[in-house]
Coordinates of C-alpha atoms in Angstrom, one line a residue:
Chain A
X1 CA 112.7 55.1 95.1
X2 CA 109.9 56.2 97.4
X3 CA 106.6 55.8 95.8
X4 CA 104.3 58.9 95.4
X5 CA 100.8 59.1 96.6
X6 CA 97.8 58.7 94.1
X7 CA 94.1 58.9 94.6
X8 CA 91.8 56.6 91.8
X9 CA 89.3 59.2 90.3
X10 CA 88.1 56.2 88.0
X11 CA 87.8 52.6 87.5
X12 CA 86.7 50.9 84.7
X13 CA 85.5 47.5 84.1
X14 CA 87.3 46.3 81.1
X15 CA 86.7 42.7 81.3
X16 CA 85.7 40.0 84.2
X17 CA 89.3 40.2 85.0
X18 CA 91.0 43.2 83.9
X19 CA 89.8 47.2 85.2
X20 CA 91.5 50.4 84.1
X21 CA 92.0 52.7 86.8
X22 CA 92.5 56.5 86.3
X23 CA 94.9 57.8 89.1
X24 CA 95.8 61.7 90.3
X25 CA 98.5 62.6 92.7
X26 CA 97.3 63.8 95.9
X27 CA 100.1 66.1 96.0
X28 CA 103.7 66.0 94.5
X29 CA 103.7 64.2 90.8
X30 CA 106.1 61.8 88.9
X31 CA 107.5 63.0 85.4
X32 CA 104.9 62.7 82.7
X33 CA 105.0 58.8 80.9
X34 CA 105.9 58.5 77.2
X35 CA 103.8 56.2 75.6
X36 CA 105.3 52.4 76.6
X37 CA 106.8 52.9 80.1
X38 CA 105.1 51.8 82.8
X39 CA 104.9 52.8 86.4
X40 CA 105.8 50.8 89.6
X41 CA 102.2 50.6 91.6
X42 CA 102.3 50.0 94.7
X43 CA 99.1 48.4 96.6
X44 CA 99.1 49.1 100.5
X45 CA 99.8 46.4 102.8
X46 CA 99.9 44.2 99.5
X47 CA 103.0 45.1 97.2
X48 CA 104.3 46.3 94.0
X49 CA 104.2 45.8 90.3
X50 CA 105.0 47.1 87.2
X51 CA 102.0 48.0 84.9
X52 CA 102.6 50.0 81.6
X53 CA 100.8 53.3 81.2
X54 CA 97.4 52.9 79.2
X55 CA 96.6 56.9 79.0
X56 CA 98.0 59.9 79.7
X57 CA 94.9 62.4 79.8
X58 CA 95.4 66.2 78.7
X59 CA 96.3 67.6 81.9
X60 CA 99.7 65.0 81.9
X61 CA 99.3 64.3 85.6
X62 CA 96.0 61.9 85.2
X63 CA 97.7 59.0 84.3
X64 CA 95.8 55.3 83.3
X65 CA 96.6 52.1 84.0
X66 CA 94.8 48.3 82.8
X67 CA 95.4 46.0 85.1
X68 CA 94.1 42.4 85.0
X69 CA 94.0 40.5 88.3
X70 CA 96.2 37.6 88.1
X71 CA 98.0 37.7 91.7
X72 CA 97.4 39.3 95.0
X73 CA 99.1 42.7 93.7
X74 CA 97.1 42.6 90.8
X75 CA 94.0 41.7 92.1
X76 CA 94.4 44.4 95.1
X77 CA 95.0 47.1 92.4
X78 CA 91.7 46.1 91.0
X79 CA 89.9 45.9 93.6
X80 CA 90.6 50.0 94.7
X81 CA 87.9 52.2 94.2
X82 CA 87.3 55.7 93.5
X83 CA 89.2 57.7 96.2
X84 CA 91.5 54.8 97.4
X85 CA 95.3 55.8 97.1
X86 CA 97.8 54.4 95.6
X87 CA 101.3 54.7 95.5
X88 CA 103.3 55.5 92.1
X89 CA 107.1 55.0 91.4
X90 CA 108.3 55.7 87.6
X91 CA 107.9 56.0 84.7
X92 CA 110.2 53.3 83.7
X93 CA 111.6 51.7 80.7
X94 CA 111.9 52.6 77.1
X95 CA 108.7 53.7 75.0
X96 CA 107.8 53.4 71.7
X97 CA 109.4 56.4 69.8
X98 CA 106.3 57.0 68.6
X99 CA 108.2 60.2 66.6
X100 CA 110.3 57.3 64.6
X101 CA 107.5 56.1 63.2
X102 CA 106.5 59.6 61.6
X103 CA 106.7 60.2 57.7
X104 CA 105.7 56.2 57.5
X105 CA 103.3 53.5 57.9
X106 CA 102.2 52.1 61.6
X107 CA 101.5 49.0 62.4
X108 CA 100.3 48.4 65.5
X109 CA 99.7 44.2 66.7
X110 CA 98.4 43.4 69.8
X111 CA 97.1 40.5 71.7
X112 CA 95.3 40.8 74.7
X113 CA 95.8 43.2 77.5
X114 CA 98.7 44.4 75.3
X115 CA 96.4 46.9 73.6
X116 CA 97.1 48.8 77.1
X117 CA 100.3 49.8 76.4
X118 CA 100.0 50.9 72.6
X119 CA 96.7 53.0 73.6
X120 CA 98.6 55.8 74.1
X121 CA 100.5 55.2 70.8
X122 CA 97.3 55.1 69.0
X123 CA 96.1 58.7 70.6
X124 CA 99.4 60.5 70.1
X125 CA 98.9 59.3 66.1
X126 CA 95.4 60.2 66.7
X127 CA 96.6 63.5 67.4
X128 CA 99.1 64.1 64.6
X129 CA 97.2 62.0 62.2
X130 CA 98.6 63.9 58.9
X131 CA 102.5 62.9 60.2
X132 CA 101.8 59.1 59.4
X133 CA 100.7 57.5 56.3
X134 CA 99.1 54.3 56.9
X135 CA 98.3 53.5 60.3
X136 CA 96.4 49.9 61.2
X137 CA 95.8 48.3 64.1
X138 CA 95.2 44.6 64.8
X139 CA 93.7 43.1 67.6
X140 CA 93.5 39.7 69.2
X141 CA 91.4 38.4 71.9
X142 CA 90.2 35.0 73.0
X143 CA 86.8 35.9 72.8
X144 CA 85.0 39.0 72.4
X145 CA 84.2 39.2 75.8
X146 CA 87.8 39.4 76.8
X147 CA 88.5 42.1 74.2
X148 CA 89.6 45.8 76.2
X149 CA 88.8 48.9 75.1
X150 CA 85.8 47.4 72.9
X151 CA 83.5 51.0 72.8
X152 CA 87.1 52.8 72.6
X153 CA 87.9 49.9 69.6
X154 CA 84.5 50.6 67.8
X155 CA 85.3 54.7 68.3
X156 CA 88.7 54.3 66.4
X157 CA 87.0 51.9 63.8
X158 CA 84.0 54.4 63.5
X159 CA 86.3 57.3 62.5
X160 CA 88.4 55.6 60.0
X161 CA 91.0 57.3 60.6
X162 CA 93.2 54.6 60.6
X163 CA 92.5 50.9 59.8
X164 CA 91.2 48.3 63.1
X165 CA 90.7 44.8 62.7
X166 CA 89.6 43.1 65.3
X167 CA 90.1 39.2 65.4
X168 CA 89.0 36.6 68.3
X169 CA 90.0 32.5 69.0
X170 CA 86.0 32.2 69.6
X171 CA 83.6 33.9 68.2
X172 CA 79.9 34.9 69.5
X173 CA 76.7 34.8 67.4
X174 CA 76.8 38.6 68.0
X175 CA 80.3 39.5 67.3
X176 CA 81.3 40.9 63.4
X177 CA 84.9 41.0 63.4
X178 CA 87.1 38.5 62.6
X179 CA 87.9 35.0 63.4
X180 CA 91.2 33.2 64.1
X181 CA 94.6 34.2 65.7
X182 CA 95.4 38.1 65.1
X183 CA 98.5 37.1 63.1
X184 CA 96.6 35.5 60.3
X185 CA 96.0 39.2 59.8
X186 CA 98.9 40.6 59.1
X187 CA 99.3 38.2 56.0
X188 CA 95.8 39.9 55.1
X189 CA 97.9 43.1 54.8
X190 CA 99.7 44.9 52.0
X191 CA 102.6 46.1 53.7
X192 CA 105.1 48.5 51.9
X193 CA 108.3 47.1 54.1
X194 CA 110.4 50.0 53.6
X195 CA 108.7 52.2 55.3
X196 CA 106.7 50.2 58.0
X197 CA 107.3 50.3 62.0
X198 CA 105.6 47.7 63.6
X199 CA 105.0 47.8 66.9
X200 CA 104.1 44.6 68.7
X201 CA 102.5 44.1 71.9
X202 CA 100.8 40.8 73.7
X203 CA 102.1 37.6 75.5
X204 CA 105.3 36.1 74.4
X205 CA 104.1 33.6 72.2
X206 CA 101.7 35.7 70.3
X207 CA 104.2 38.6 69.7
X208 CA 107.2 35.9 68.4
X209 CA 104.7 35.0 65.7
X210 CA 103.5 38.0 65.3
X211 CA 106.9 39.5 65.0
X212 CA 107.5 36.6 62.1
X213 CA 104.6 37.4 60.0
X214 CA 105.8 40.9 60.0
X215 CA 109.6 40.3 58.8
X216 CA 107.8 37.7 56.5
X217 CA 106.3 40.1 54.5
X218 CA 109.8 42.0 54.3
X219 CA 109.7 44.3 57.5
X220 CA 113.6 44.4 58.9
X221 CA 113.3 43.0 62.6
X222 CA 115.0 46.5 63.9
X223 CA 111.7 47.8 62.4
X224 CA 109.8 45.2 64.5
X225 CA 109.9 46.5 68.3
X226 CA 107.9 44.4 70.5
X227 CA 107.1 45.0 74.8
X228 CA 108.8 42.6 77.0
X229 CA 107.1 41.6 80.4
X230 CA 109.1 40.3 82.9
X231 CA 109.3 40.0 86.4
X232 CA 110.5 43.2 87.5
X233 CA 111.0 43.9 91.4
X234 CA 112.8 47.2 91.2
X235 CA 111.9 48.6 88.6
X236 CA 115.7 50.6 88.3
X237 CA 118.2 47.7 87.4
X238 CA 119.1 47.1 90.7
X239 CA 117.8 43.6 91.6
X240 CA 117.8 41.4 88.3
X241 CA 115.0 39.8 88.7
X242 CA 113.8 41.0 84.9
X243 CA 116.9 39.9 83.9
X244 CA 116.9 38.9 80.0
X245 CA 120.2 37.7 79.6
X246 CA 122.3 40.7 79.6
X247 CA 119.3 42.8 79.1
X248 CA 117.4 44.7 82.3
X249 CA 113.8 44.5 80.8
X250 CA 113.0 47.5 83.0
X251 CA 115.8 50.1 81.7
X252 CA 117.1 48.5 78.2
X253 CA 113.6 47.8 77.7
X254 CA 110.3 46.9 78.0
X255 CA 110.3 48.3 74.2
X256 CA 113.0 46.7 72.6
X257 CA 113.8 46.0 68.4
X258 CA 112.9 42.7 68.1
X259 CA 116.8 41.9 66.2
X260 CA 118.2 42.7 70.0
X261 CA 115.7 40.3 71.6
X262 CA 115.2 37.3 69.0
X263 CA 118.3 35.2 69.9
X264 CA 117.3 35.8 73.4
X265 CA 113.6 34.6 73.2
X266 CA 115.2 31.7 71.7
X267 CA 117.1 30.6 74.4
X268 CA 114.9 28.1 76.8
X269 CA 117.0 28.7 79.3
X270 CA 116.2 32.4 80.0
Chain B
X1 CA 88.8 44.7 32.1
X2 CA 90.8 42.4 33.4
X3 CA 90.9 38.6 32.1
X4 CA 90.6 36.2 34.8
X5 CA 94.1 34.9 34.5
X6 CA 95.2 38.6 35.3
X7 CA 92.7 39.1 38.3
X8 CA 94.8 35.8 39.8
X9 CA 97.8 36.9 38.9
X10 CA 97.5 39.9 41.3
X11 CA 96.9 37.2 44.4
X12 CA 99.2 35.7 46.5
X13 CA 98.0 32.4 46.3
X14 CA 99.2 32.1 42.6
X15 CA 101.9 34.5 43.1
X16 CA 105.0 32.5 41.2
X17 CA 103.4 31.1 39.2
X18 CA 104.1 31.1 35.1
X19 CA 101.8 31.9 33.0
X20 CA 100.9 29.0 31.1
X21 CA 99.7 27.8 34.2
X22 CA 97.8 30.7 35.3
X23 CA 96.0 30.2 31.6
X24 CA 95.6 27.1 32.1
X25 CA 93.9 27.5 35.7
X26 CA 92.0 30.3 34.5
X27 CA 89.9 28.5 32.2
X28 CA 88.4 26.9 34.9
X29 CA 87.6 30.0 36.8
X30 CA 84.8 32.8 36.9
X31 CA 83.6 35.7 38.4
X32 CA 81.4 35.7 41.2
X33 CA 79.6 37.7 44.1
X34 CA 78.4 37.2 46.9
X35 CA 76.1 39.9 49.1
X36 CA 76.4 39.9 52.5
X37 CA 74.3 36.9 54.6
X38 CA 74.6 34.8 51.0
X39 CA 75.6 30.5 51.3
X40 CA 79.1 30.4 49.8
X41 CA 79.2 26.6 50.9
X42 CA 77.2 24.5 52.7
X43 CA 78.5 21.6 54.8
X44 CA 77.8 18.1 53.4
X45 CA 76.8 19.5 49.6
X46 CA 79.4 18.2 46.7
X47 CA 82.3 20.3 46.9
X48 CA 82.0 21.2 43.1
X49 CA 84.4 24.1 43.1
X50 CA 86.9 26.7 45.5
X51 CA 87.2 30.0 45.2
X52 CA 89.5 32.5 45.6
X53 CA 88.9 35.8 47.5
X54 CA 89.4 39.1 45.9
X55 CA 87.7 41.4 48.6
X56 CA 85.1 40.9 51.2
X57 CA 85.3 38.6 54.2
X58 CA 83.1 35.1 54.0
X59 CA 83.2 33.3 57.5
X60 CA 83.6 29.5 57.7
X61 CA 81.6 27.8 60.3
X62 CA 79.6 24.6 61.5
X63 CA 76.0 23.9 62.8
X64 CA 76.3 22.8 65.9
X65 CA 72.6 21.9 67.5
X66 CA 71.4 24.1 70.0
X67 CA 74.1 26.8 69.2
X68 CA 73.4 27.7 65.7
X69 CA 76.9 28.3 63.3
X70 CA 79.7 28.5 65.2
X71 CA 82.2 30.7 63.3
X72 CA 85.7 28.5 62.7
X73 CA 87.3 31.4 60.9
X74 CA 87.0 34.2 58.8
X75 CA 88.9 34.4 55.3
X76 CA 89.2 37.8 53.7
X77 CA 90.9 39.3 50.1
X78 CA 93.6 37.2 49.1
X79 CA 92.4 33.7 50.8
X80 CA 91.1 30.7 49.3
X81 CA 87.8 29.0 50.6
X82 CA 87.4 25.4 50.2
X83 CA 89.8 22.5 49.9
X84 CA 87.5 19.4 49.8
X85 CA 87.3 19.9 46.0
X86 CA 90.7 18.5 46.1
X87 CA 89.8 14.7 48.2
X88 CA 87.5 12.3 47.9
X89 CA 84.9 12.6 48.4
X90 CA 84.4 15.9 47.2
X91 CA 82.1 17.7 49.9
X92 CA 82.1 20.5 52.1
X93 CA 83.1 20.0 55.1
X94 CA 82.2 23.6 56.6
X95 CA 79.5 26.1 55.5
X96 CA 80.3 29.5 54.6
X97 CA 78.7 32.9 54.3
X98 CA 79.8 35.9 53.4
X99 CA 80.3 38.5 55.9
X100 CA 80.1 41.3 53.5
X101 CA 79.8 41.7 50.3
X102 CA 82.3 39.4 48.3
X103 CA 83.9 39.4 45.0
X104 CA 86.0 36.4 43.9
X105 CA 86.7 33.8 41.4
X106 CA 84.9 30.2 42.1
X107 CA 87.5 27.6 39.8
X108 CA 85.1 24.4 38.9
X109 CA 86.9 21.5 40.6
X110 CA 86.0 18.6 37.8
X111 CA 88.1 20.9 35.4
X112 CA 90.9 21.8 37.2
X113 CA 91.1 18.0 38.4
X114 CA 91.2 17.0 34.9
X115 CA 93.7 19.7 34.1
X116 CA 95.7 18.0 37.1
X117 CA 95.5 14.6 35.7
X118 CA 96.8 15.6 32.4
X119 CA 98.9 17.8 33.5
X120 CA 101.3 16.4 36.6
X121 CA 103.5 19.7 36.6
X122 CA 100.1 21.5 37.4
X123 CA 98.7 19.2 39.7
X124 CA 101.8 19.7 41.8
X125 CA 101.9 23.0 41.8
X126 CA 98.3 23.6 42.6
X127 CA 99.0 20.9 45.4
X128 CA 101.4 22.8 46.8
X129 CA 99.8 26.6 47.3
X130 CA 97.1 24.1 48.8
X131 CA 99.5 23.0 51.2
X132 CA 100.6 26.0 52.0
X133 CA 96.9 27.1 52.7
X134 CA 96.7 24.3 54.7
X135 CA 99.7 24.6 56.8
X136 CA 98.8 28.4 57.5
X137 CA 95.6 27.2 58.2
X138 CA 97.0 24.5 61.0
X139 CA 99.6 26.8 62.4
X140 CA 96.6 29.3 63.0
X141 CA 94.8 26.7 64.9
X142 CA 97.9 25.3 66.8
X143 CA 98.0 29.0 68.1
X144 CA 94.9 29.0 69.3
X145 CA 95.1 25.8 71.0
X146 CA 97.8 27.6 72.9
X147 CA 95.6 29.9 74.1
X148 CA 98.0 32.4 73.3
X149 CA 95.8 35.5 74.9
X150 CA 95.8 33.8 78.3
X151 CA 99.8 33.2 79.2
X152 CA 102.6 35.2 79.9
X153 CA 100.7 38.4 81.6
X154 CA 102.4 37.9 85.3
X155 CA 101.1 36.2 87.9
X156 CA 101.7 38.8 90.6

């Protein structure tokens, strides 16, 4: 339960609100992240909060995290700089199963911040390319200053390796992606449902519609696994606080089949 | 090469439909191009015609003094562009350029209105993949007036 020490080696500006930081341990190190946990951070004299892994560099013990400010946690974490320390409990929750996916087609939604946690999903397909068949990825933002990863975006796009569209709510004279919510993409799409894992990732709302244009097009929602963010305290299933009905978003999830958490996104009272 | 009615056939927008009426809707249609930078419609202009995507991306957008065109929306392969064709009094609400290089079918609208008039079963038909344009269309705008980016990220 006791958090580990970390020392930022990096910090990157991603947006006005939102900075990845790349963290090292100073001495002992906590079990390499699959791709879609996330990490208990812990912000001296501040306080904690879950933030999912947004890269695990070659050496496994760099890990990266995107944070965007929205609370005094938040907005301490992005305020370290390079050689602050911070202290690391984790990894946590389910990942992806990037490994189920293999032999198929990926797709890969997000919204948002919530390309942080399917970045490392998109490297470790990166990586094995040749396992997948077709791989896209969609991505929403309000505007395209808002938009994370934008050089990393135009990198992936660049390569064609797989397919990136990039969508925003409002557009610039400048920008040449897309216009409109990032789910009027995926009715853009050919989508062969039988063999299609989609992987979901943004704020609630965008990821329930997202989720439906997905099974829309055929997609069975066990196929459909979306990230969950709740409150999480503890981080181990002890306090509740992330509570999803019977579901502990921090151990059961936050990666969780979308036919497990449908009938409970659609109860106002949780 | 494929007759027009076959090119629509392949689309989503007429998927269902039989083919009498794809005949019937393809006499009003042609092929057309559009390179990139090109006026698809232009906002005020008699709305003479839609047009059905095949590939490319066109973006729909207003002039808005002292901002230039504001992009509403993009429409790529598969989409249909333009629904004033359909209501008095027949002009363009938005312009739209392409974005890359397009390829699609433009319908004349005083041909497939006709067609509608004589033919009630068509006109309801046609009405109704409009409607479903439309209510995609609305739903995609209701989504953004949620601002669906900017909720639900914590607030710790």
């Amino acid at each position: 339960m006791a958090p580990v020490a970390y020392r930022v080696t990096s910090r990157t500006r991603e947006t006005e609100d939102t900075v990845t930081i790349g963290i090292v341990p100073v001495t002992e190190s906590i079990p390499t992240p699959a791709a879609g946990q996330f990490c208990m951070l812990y912000a001296p004299r501040v306080g904690e909060v879950p933030i999912s892994v947004s890269g695990v560099e070659a050496s496994q013990s760099r890990l990266l995290h995107t944070i965007r400010a929205v609370g005094a946690v938040t907005k301490a974490l992005c305020a370290l700089d390079v050689g602050d320390v911070v202290g690391v409990r984790g990894p946590y929750g389910t990942a992806w199963g990037v490994e189920a996916a293999a032999g198929g087609d990926l797709l890969l939604v997000a919204g948002g911040i919530g390309l942080a946690p399917l970045r490392p999903v998109v490297h470790e397909v990166l990586r094995r390319r040749r396992r997948f068949r077709r791989v896209t990825l969609l991505v929403g933002a309000r505007s395209p200053d808002e938009m994370v990863f934008r050089g990393e975006i135009a990198s992936w796009q660049a390569s064609a390796r797989m397919e990136v569209r990039t969508t925003v709510d409002y557009a610039t004279a400048a920008w040449k992606g897309d216009v409109g919510v990032v789910t009027t993409l995926i009715e853009r799409l050919t989508i062969d449902p039988e063999v299609t894992v989609a992987m979901v990732c943004g704020p609630e709302v965008m990821m329930r519609f997202a989720a439906a244009g997905v099974m829309a097009q055929g997609v069975a929602p066990q196929r459909v696994l979306a990230s969950l963010e709740r409150t999480m305290q503890c981080g181990i299933r002890r306090c509740g606080h992330c509570q999803l009905g019977g579901l502990f978003i921090c151990s059961e999830g936050p990666v969780l089949p979308w036919s497990r958490v449908a009938p409970l996104l659609a109860r106002r009272e949780l | 090469m494929k007759t027009i009615a076959e090119l629509i056939a392949e689309q989503r927008f007429f998927r269902g439909l039989d083919r009498d009426s794809l005949d019937l809707i393809a006499g009003c249609g042609r092929n057309v191009h559009f390179a990139v930078g090109q006026r698809i419609l232009t906002a005020g202009e008699p709305a003479d015609a839609f047009y059905l995507l095949r590939s490319g991306r066109a973006a729909l957008g207003f002039y808005v003094p002292e901002r230039g065109t504001v992009v509403v929306d993009t429409l790529g392969g598969g989409d249909v562009l333009g629904w004033s064709w359909l209501f008095e009094p027949y002009r363009w609400q938005f312009d739209a350029d392409a974005l890359e290089p397009v390829s699609g079918v433009a319908f004349d609208a005083r041909c497939l209105r006709d067609k509608c008039e004589a033919d009630p079963r068509l006109g309801y038909l046609l009405t109704q993949g409009f409607a479903r344009v439309m209510l995609g269309r609305l739903q995609s705008v209701r989504l953004r007036l949620l601002d669906v980016y900017g909720t639900g990220s914590g607030t710790r």
